[in-house]
Amino acid sequence: MPQLIEVWNDTVDSRHLVGGIAIGVGIAVPAYLIADRAFASSGDEALGHSYALLVGIVGCILGAVIVGFMFKPKRVITTTAVENRSRQDVIDEIVEEYGDLGDPRELGPAAQQEVRELGLFDALLENHEARAHRGGPTESHDRGPGAKGSTPTDGSASAPSKGDDQ
Amino acid sequence: MSADLIEPILWAVGMALLAAVLFTGIGLISGTDETAIVAPLALLVILIGVPPAGVIAFFLAAIISKHISHAVPTTLLGIPGDTTAVPMLREAQLLRALGVPHIALQKAISGGVISVIIAIPLSILFALVLTPFAEAIGAAAPWIFIAAAVLVAYTSKGKLAAVAALIPFVLLIVGLQAFIMEQKEATFTTSFFLGIATGPLIFDLFAALSPTGRKTMTQDGKREFTLAPDVRPASRRLPNPLRTLDRTQIAYTSGSAAITSATFVFSPVAMAVLMGEITGSRIKNGYHRLTTVMTVRNGTTESTYLAETLIPLIAIGLPLSPMAAGPAAPLFNAPPVYTLDTKSGETNNLHDLLTTGQFALFAVIAAVIAIAIAYPFVMRNAHRAATWVMTSVSHEAIIAGFAALICVICLYEGGLLALGVTITVGLVGGLFNRMIGMHAGVQFMGYYVAVLTVPAILAL
């Protein structure tokens, strides 16, 4: 039974993590120390120190690549077709969170062309008119059928927000 | 063109090519925060002796290409490609739900390209306007920094707690610096930057070691990600941002790039949020609002980074912006190559080594190369690239790489003492980040408060 934990916003196996760090540090640190010693004995010390850093960083990358080959990602990736539900339900949910998506006929020529090419024109128009019938286009929080509950985004809505911006 | 410019230009072209290829790839991997990855690599480039032309071109090409490819995980997977991509998440997820994630992606990166084209000349122009006041700005720096630190802390998630936490954080740095001085008669910088940048990772590793901490981190099963379906652009022509965006989007992106080229003391994430809100409030149609806000926000991540790097570099020579205090810090201070004496304000860094004309030339070279590589690549291969990264690159490998990087860079800067400094700063910084909402941007400001403002206060 693997021990899955969340570290730095993604899932890892704790034993693989310990092994991975041991390999990464185990390759990069000796590489740096040996290179530093070797360059120091052969002349220009400051420059040799910098080249040793370069060797050390190559060691970091090498270690990461090896770890990458040894341990596979702990993620499940699914590529879904857009939605199983009807497009109107999806648009209703978006409208509930974001506000009315509006009448596509009011868009400028370029944007209207884009919506048509995406095949969204009819769906947006239908949704807009249905809303207009139900009580005015300004009612952005109008609850459409089946618009309760889940958000329009899927499970990844709880994506890692790292909270460290600059 | 004079003959002695040829060699620097070749350096600029070469280093920009290297950075553009490298960072277009790195940007696809989510979690590769700008500060944690751009700053150490820029430092490395400086330390191995690349001339100034190569250094500035490498750095600018790196941030431009990374901000183009970071839109891939953000729009296709719904996870932020890096810190500045966080403000784009909501619009990206809604467009994904509509089944048009490729539109979100194309709009975002086209906004980025337009923004680069506007921001480079404008930030250079703005730097020229500010140059006569450089001395006055330098003298006021200690007070500008503490004011900005408080402001940035207050606008972070932590609000007042983050402002109050500046006191222990600054004192920690002052104390560590004094101890290092006593032991080695030297000062460290990189170890502090690295500790701040990788703080959340270091904190998580400590938590994973502790039985109580591990309980809160346990996951029931593998984490699930839904990759949006691949929908390729209809046309096979060379991608053109002016064709991908409509006139309104071009206008709003250019406008916010122009504004954010001047507001160089504010946090890039804050500006991306603000510009998106202003734009969104002015566009009536909901669908159009979604795509335009995407465009403007990603554009702002490019323009803020460029302006916040170029203006302090050209006009002042001191790292007086959140960006210059973070990812761009090595361009100002990377002893022994570039130095910065915070007490006297004496500098020997890119500010002194390049003229404004050279900055402009190398910035344009970097921008052209980065856009030529990253933009068509992402427009065409986004889906394949995102799939490959998510299915093939394990998180263990990324963490192992970072752990090794921390060890090597610290040993390089100051042996085991430097490693201890990074772990200390990282653990405390990561704790403050996770528990108090004091992000790395606030902590970088805290570092400069410790080295600039504290001596000025004590000298009063």
XYZ file of C-alpha atoms in Angstrom:
626
model
C 0.000 0.000 0.000
C 1.777 3.141 -1.140
C 1.715 6.117 1.150
C 0.435 8.985 -0.921
C 0.917 12.459 0.486
C 0.582 15.934 -0.930
C 3.835 17.875 -1.084
C 4.175 21.228 -2.849
C 0.748 21.003 -4.479
C 0.909 17.550 -6.021
C 0.730 13.935 -4.935
C 3.839 11.899 -4.217
C 4.587 8.506 -2.702
C 6.500 9.265 0.497
C 8.987 6.405 -0.005
C 9.627 7.416 -3.593
C 10.103 10.985 -2.400
C 12.749 10.019 0.150
C 14.482 7.825 -2.419
C 14.275 10.542 -5.043
C 15.785 13.205 -2.799
C 18.544 10.814 -1.737
C 19.410 10.113 -5.373
C 19.230 13.770 -6.447
C 21.357 15.069 -3.582
C 23.572 11.978 -3.729
C 24.527 12.711 -7.320
C 24.658 16.515 -7.340
C 26.526 17.222 -4.089
C 29.458 14.820 -4.672
C 29.636 16.020 -8.288
C 29.967 19.604 -7.073
C 32.463 18.828 -4.300
C 34.712 16.727 -6.522
C 34.601 19.280 -9.340
C 35.390 22.088 -6.896
C 38.408 20.207 -5.564
C 39.599 19.372 -9.082
C 39.229 22.913 -10.442
C 40.817 24.454 -7.329
C 43.982 22.417 -7.808
C 44.301 23.535 -11.417
C 44.691 27.308 -11.282
C 42.045 30.065 -11.229
C 40.087 29.463 -8.045
C 37.140 31.864 -8.467
C 36.381 30.738 -12.000
C 36.904 27.093 -11.032
C 34.402 27.581 -8.209
C 31.814 28.785 -10.750
C 32.468 25.903 -13.122
C 32.068 23.500 -10.221
C 28.629 25.050 -9.647
C 27.806 24.308 -13.270
C 28.878 20.682 -12.800
C 26.736 20.530 -9.666
C 23.685 21.826 -11.534
C 24.207 19.328 -14.327
C 24.253 16.766 -11.507
C 20.881 18.097 -10.268
C 19.343 17.690 -13.713
C 20.871 14.247 -14.176
C 19.543 13.183 -10.776
C 16.063 14.492 -11.576
C 16.026 12.632 -14.893
C 17.075 9.374 -13.217
C 14.423 9.824 -10.517
C 11.905 10.571 -13.263
C 12.704 7.273 -14.950
C 12.528 5.327 -11.696
C 9.303 6.734 -10.285
C 6.260 7.347 -12.412
C 3.823 10.208 -11.746
C 1.007 9.624 -9.264
C -1.689 11.301 -11.268
C -4.692 10.075 -13.117
C -5.165 11.924 -16.371
C -8.430 11.721 -18.190
C -9.163 13.438 -21.446
C -12.872 13.971 -21.581
C -15.008 14.968 -24.442
C -16.506 18.351 -23.581
C -19.459 17.276 -21.471
C -21.902 14.464 -21.248
C -24.586 16.907 -20.265
C -26.333 19.147 -22.685
C -24.577 22.309 -23.675
C -27.415 24.447 -22.291
C -26.900 22.996 -18.816
C -23.211 23.877 -18.969
C -23.944 27.407 -20.117
C -26.565 27.752 -17.378
C -23.979 26.819 -14.797
C -21.480 29.297 -16.170
C -24.123 32.006 -16.194
C -24.876 31.254 -12.574
C -21.278 31.769 -11.552
C -20.216 34.494 -13.940
C -23.334 36.326 -15.068
C -25.197 36.356 -18.355
C -23.029 35.461 -21.333
C -25.082 37.818 -23.454
C -26.552 37.980 -26.923
C -23.974 36.817 -29.473
C -25.579 39.053 -32.110
C -24.367 42.092 -30.164
C -20.725 41.082 -30.532
C -18.398 42.885 -32.893
C -17.794 41.261 -36.289
C -14.495 39.596 -35.306
C -15.778 38.172 -32.043
C -19.014 37.058 -33.693
C -17.038 35.242 -36.363
C -15.013 33.528 -33.612
C -18.142 32.367 -31.775
C -19.572 31.000 -35.024
C -16.385 29.109 -35.851
C -16.418 27.545 -32.394
C -19.977 26.382 -32.929
C -21.086 28.338 -29.881
C -23.300 30.880 -31.652
C -26.575 28.954 -31.627
C -26.073 27.660 -28.110
C -25.348 31.136 -26.726
C -28.259 32.636 -28.641
C -30.665 29.960 -27.463
C -29.547 30.417 -23.879
C -29.841 34.175 -24.090
C -33.353 34.045 -25.520
C -34.501 31.463 -23.003
C -33.297 33.779 -20.269
C -34.962 36.805 -21.834
C -38.241 34.882 -21.789
C -37.839 33.887 -18.188
C -37.452 37.431 -16.968
C -34.988 39.756 -18.577
C -31.353 39.440 -19.603
C -30.109 41.284 -16.538
C -31.077 38.446 -14.216
C -27.674 36.939 -14.167
C -28.315 34.793 -11.124
C -31.404 33.260 -12.604
C -31.242 29.571 -11.810
C -31.656 27.502 -14.900
C -32.822 23.911 -14.801
C -30.216 21.621 -13.350
C -27.973 24.519 -12.456
C -27.774 23.704 -8.804
C -24.949 22.048 -6.992
C -21.734 21.479 -8.838
C -19.699 24.288 -10.270
C -19.144 24.409 -14.012
C -15.555 23.469 -13.539
C -14.790 19.892 -12.682
C -12.735 18.283 -9.973
C -9.748 20.398 -10.826
C -11.581 23.461 -9.568
C -9.797 22.960 -6.292
C -6.536 23.384 -8.127
C -3.556 24.323 -6.053
C -3.466 28.002 -5.457
C 0.025 28.498 -4.318
C -0.589 31.643 -2.429
C 2.872 33.009 -2.967
C 2.674 35.699 -5.526
C 5.256 38.328 -6.031
C 27.029 49.203 -36.340
C 30.444 49.316 -34.774
C 32.566 46.191 -34.789
C 32.832 45.951 -31.002
C 29.071 45.503 -30.759
C 29.148 42.303 -32.780
C 30.427 40.088 -30.007
C 27.835 41.256 -27.416
C 25.083 40.813 -30.002
C 26.196 37.257 -30.673
C 26.169 36.592 -26.930
C 22.686 38.087 -26.654
C 21.362 36.003 -29.543
C 22.908 32.804 -28.221
C 21.779 33.234 -24.627
C 18.285 34.339 -25.685
C 17.958 31.214 -27.844
C 19.081 29.013 -24.979
C 16.683 30.674 -22.507
C 13.734 30.615 -24.909
C 14.040 26.887 -25.602
C 14.727 26.020 -21.962
C 11.929 28.121 -20.464
C 9.299 27.279 -23.054
C 9.751 23.732 -21.744
C 9.964 24.669 -18.065
C 6.800 26.795 -18.317
C 4.798 23.687 -19.219
C 5.541 22.160 -15.812
C 3.242 23.643 -13.211
C 4.778 24.573 -9.898
C 8.004 25.843 -11.422
C 7.673 29.200 -9.755
C 9.502 32.092 -11.429
C 11.557 32.972 -8.392
C 12.595 29.437 -7.582
C 13.729 28.677 -11.094
C 14.587 31.891 -12.985
C 16.664 33.458 -10.202
C 19.024 30.486 -9.636
C 19.543 29.937 -13.358
C 20.209 33.652 -13.954
C 22.658 33.535 -11.089
C 24.409 30.573 -12.629
C 24.681 32.317 -15.994
C 26.258 35.331 -14.260
C 28.668 33.310 -12.168
C 30.058 31.222 -15.003
C 31.113 34.487 -16.606
C 28.613 35.194 -19.369
C 29.048 38.864 -20.396
C 26.309 41.421 -19.512
C 24.715 41.313 -22.981
C 24.190 37.578 -22.657
C 22.919 37.872 -19.085
C 20.197 40.432 -19.818
C 19.098 38.659 -23.000
C 18.970 35.316 -21.192
C 16.877 36.749 -18.391
C 14.386 38.613 -20.565
C 13.957 35.743 -23.020
C 13.424 33.420 -20.054
C 10.583 35.416 -18.537
C 8.932 36.175 -21.881
C 8.890 32.549 -23.042
C 7.956 31.196 -19.622
C 4.971 33.536 -19.453
C 3.821 32.288 -22.834
C 4.065 28.589 -22.019
C 2.720 28.878 -18.450
C -0.700 29.450 -20.033
C -0.730 25.796 -21.164
C -1.283 24.080 -17.794
C -3.456 27.011 -16.720
C -5.920 26.707 -19.590
C -5.748 23.005 -20.488
C -5.450 21.505 -17.013
C -6.884 24.154 -14.743
C -3.743 24.302 -12.586
C -1.696 27.515 -12.519
C 1.482 27.296 -14.613
C 3.208 29.530 -12.090
C 2.413 32.183 -9.527
C 1.430 34.944 -11.927
C -0.959 32.559 -13.719
C -3.139 32.237 -10.607
C -5.345 35.274 -11.456
C -6.276 33.674 -14.810
C -7.634 30.477 -13.324
C -11.306 31.386 -13.040
C -11.777 32.585 -16.613
C -9.672 29.683 -17.853
C -11.842 27.151 -16.070
C -15.074 28.680 -17.331
C -13.842 28.659 -20.930
C -12.744 25.071 -20.393
C -16.238 24.191 -19.264
C -17.588 25.810 -22.429
C -15.403 23.392 -24.348
C -13.091 26.039 -25.806
C -9.864 25.841 -23.752
C -7.798 26.344 -26.900
C -9.423 29.764 -27.306
C -8.479 30.641 -23.724
C -4.911 29.582 -24.464
C -4.608 31.388 -27.777
C -6.103 34.582 -26.383
C -3.843 34.494 -23.331
C -0.584 34.020 -25.195
C -1.498 36.467 -27.939
C -2.143 39.031 -25.211
C 1.301 38.206 -23.859
C 2.951 38.885 -27.215
C 1.176 42.231 -27.704
C 2.083 43.198 -24.179
C 5.790 42.509 -24.699
C 5.803 44.672 -27.826
C 4.227 47.581 -25.923
C 6.059 47.171 -22.621
C 9.658 47.120 -23.858
C 9.768 50.581 -25.463
C 7.523 52.111 -22.803
C 9.468 50.848 -19.822
C 12.730 52.049 -21.391
C 11.138 55.427 -22.009
C 9.872 55.557 -18.462
C 13.312 54.606 -17.148
C 14.816 57.544 -19.079
C 12.317 59.894 -17.473
C 13.265 58.589 -14.031
C 17.049 58.514 -14.493
C 17.660 62.163 -13.434
C 15.953 61.375 -10.141
C 17.936 58.180 -9.546
C 20.018 59.627 -6.721
C 16.982 60.938 -4.893
C 15.177 57.635 -5.377
C 18.246 55.767 -4.115
C 18.420 57.946 -0.999
C 14.750 57.408 -0.330
C 15.045 53.664 -0.998
C 15.078 52.475 2.630
C 11.793 54.263 3.243
C 10.278 53.316 -0.131
C 11.063 49.708 0.681
C 9.462 49.611 4.074
C 6.366 51.380 2.762
C 6.123 48.995 -0.191
C 6.725 45.988 2.071
C 3.856 47.005 4.345
C 1.600 47.713 1.364
C 2.401 44.424 -0.377
C 1.951 42.541 2.907
C -1.398 44.198 3.515
C -2.691 43.347 0.035
C -1.621 39.700 0.460
C -3.955 37.033 1.744
C -2.633 37.538 5.262
C -3.621 41.242 5.521
C -2.662 42.637 8.947
C -1.155 39.334 10.078
C 1.306 39.476 7.187
C 2.216 43.077 8.072
C 2.809 42.125 11.706
C 4.771 39.012 10.705
C 7.243 41.281 8.881
C 8.764 42.128 12.275
C 9.889 38.600 13.261
C 10.803 37.804 9.666
C 13.008 40.883 9.268
C 14.626 40.271 12.649
C 15.367 36.669 11.680
C 17.249 37.907 8.620
C 19.087 40.622 10.544
C 20.114 38.050 13.133
C 21.282 35.488 10.606
C 23.254 38.132 8.678
C 24.983 39.248 11.889
C 25.882 35.658 12.756
C 27.241 35.036 9.243
C 29.313 38.226 9.499
C 30.739 37.108 12.827
C 31.643 33.646 11.520
C 32.813 34.345 7.983
C 33.221 38.120 7.629
C 30.963 37.899 4.578
C 27.320 38.369 3.698
C 25.076 35.861 1.984
C 22.329 36.771 -0.461
C 21.548 33.752 -2.610
C 20.921 31.482 0.355
C 18.286 33.902 1.611
C 16.619 34.215 -1.812
C 16.617 30.474 -2.289
C 15.159 29.920 1.168
C 12.344 32.397 0.523
C 11.597 31.058 -2.959
C 11.493 27.401 -1.955
C 9.981 28.043 1.482
C 6.687 26.215 0.845
C 8.606 23.160 -0.415
C 10.969 23.139 2.581
C 8.023 23.560 4.944
C 6.171 20.648 3.302
C 9.233 18.400 3.534
C 9.516 19.108 7.269
C 5.797 18.520 7.720
C 6.078 15.206 5.862
C 8.821 14.149 8.292
C 6.632 14.824 11.315
C 3.944 12.252 12.176
C 1.437 14.993 13.013
C 2.210 16.905 9.861
C 1.985 13.832 7.648
C -1.537 13.092 8.833
C -2.798 16.336 7.339
C -1.016 15.647 4.053
C -2.258 12.119 3.450
C -4.121 11.540 0.220
C -6.622 8.736 -0.284
C -5.772 8.036 -3.870
C -4.029 9.406 -6.864
C -4.919 12.926 -7.753
C -7.143 13.210 -10.795
C -6.636 15.739 -13.533
C -8.968 16.242 -16.449
C -7.243 17.320 -19.604
C -9.399 19.327 -21.934
C -9.863 17.819 -25.384
C -7.571 18.854 -28.202
C -9.126 21.322 -30.587
C -6.683 22.699 -33.113
C -6.944 26.109 -34.679
C -8.728 25.977 -38.009
C -6.064 27.749 -40.001
C -2.644 26.368 -40.855
C -1.072 29.768 -41.389
C 1.690 31.110 -39.214
C -0.017 32.233 -35.993
C -0.568 35.978 -35.756
C -1.600 37.585 -32.457
C -3.283 40.458 -34.283
C -5.557 37.971 -35.997
C -6.239 35.930 -32.849
C -7.416 38.990 -30.924
C -10.116 41.419 -31.940
C -9.747 45.195 -31.832
C -11.182 45.611 -28.340
C -8.843 42.987 -26.946
C -5.814 44.558 -28.598
C -6.824 47.956 -27.228
C -7.347 46.778 -23.639
C -4.164 44.698 -23.642
C -2.111 47.610 -24.992
C -3.674 49.960 -22.461
C -2.960 47.769 -19.469
C 0.561 47.038 -20.729
C 1.156 50.780 -20.926
C -0.211 51.411 -17.423
C 1.668 48.518 -15.842
C 4.908 49.616 -17.488
C 4.801 52.662 -15.249
C 3.532 51.163 -11.992
C 6.733 49.305 -11.301
C 6.604 49.225 -7.519
C 3.440 47.103 -7.346
C 3.210 43.338 -7.236
C 2.682 41.701 -10.680
C -0.083 39.454 -9.370
C -1.929 42.416 -7.878
C -1.673 44.296 -11.173
C -2.905 41.278 -13.153
C -5.961 41.049 -10.912
C -6.617 44.782 -11.049
C -6.238 45.155 -14.834
C -8.513 42.165 -15.361
C -11.180 43.647 -13.098
C -11.068 47.045 -14.811
C -11.318 45.436 -18.245
C -14.049 43.024 -17.203
C -16.213 45.804 -15.780
C -16.186 47.599 -19.130
C -17.225 44.777 -21.433
C -20.928 44.025 -21.648
C -21.104 40.703 -23.436
C -20.267 37.839 -21.068
C -18.472 35.612 -23.564
C -16.408 38.522 -24.827
C -15.622 39.500 -21.248
C -14.262 36.011 -20.481
C -11.867 35.963 -23.436
C -10.796 39.603 -23.034
C -10.010 39.262 -19.329
C -7.876 36.189 -20.158
C -6.005 38.229 -22.772
C -5.405 41.225 -20.528
C -4.362 39.232 -17.462
C -1.718 37.204 -19.254
C -0.540 40.347 -21.005
C -0.114 42.018 -17.624
C 2.081 39.177 -16.357
C 4.492 39.954 -19.217
C 4.452 43.745 -19.008
C 4.889 43.910 -15.226
C 7.825 41.529 -15.323
C 9.552 43.436 -18.116
C 8.971 46.892 -16.646
C 9.848 45.870 -13.105
C 13.135 44.458 -14.359
C 14.115 47.128 -16.879
C 13.177 50.322 -15.012
C 15.196 49.688 -11.830
C 18.084 48.292 -13.909
C 18.291 51.241 -16.290
C 17.340 54.120 -14.038
C 18.480 53.257 -10.531
C 20.726 50.204 -10.206
C 19.026 49.194 -6.964
C 16.414 46.422 -6.896
C 13.465 48.705 -6.200
C 10.540 46.603 -7.392
C 8.967 43.340 -6.204
C 10.279 41.710 -9.368
C 13.802 43.098 -8.947
C 13.751 41.984 -5.326
C 12.775 38.462 -6.413
C 13.485 36.689 -9.703
C 15.655 39.504 -11.095
C 17.696 39.934 -7.912
C 20.887 38.336 -9.336
C 21.024 40.996 -12.060
C 21.596 43.534 -9.291
C 23.594 41.527 -6.818
C 25.507 38.348 -7.538
C 28.800 38.562 -5.701
C 31.568 38.416 -6.694
C 30.540 39.304 -10.272
C 27.842 41.941 -9.680
C 27.915 43.760 -6.387
C 25.673 46.092 -4.509
C 26.672 47.845 -1.322
C 23.393 48.483 0.413
C 24.933 50.845 2.945
C 26.673 53.227 0.559
C 24.398 52.581 -2.399
C 27.434 51.840 -4.582
C 26.715 49.462 -7.401
C 28.646 47.433 -9.899
C 25.961 45.565 -11.767
C 24.153 45.596 -15.112
C 23.090 49.198 -14.406
C 26.735 50.276 -14.670
C 27.844 47.808 -17.333
C 25.275 48.549 -20.037
C 24.041 51.774 -21.582
C 20.355 52.471 -22.087
C 20.789 51.922 -25.814
C 22.359 48.529 -25.159
C 19.537 47.595 -22.802
C 17.075 48.477 -25.548
C 18.982 46.536 -28.201
C 19.382 43.376 -26.123
C 15.804 43.558 -24.863
C 14.528 43.654 -28.428
C 16.784 40.744 -29.432
C 15.543 38.721 -26.442
C 11.890 39.537 -27.147
C 12.062 38.674 -30.835
C 13.777 35.351 -30.199
C 11.563 34.364 -27.255
C 8.373 35.179 -29.151
C 9.565 33.473 -32.342
C 10.240 30.261 -30.420
C 7.561 30.125 -27.728
C 4.525 31.562 -29.508
C 4.286 29.246 -32.557
C 5.331 26.249 -30.454
C 2.580 26.793 -27.895
C -0.043 27.700 -30.510
C 0.590 24.412 -32.305
C 1.729 21.856 -29.736
C 0.056 22.903 -26.503
C -2.086 19.822 -26.080
C 0.588 17.272 -26.865
C 3.079 19.039 -24.605
C 0.672 19.278 -21.655
C -0.224 15.607 -21.977
C 3.407 14.559 -22.066
C 4.346 16.597 -18.990
C 1.401 15.376 -16.930
C 1.809 11.715 -17.809
C 5.610 11.468 -17.850
C 7.167 13.918 -15.398
C 6.760 12.755 -11.831
C 6.527 15.234 -8.993
C 9.164 13.240 -7.105
C 11.661 14.036 -9.869
C 10.905 17.762 -9.706
C 11.254 17.836 -5.913
C 14.463 15.772 -6.079
C 15.878 18.257 -8.570
C 15.004 21.203 -6.348
C 16.403 19.558 -3.210
C 19.689 18.906 -4.997
C 19.711 22.446 -6.411
C 19.275 23.938 -2.940
C 22.201 21.883 -1.591
C 24.567 22.681 -4.466
C 23.880 26.421 -4.592
C 24.180 26.767 -0.816
C 27.425 24.823 -0.640
C 28.681 27.075 -3.416
C 27.770 30.278 -1.611
C 28.953 29.470 1.873
C 29.218 25.790 2.715
C 27.130 24.196 5.419
C 26.412 27.534 7.088
C 24.640 28.723 3.927
C 22.661 25.488 3.770
C 21.564 26.078 7.356
C 20.516 29.625 6.490
C 18.409 28.454 3.542
C 16.689 25.760 5.568
C 15.980 28.176 8.422
C 14.634 30.929 6.170
C 12.733 28.368 4.095
C 11.071 26.705 7.070
C 10.047 29.978 8.717
C 9.108 31.579 5.390
C 7.142 28.526 4.295
C 5.310 28.444 7.621
C 4.437 32.137 7.329
C 3.374 31.548 3.725
C 1.120 28.580 4.409
C -0.285 29.547 7.793
C -0.342 33.354 7.780
C -0.725 34.064 4.081
C 2.555 35.976 3.817
C 3.705 35.064 0.321
C 7.233 35.023 -1.103
C 6.764 38.523 -2.557
C 6.258 39.971 0.945
C 9.236 38.012 2.232
C 11.547 39.335 -0.480
C 10.492 42.830 0.510
C 11.243 41.791 4.102
C 14.760 40.794 3.076
C 15.425 44.252 1.646
C 13.878 45.916 4.675
C 16.415 43.955 6.726
C 19.422 45.023 4.656
C 18.310 48.553 3.648
C 15.812 49.938 6.122
C 17.048 48.472 9.390
C 20.538 50.081 9.069
C 18.866 53.376 8.114
C 16.613 53.233 11.181
C 19.536 52.397 13.458
C 21.515 55.328 12.023
C 18.779 57.838 12.879
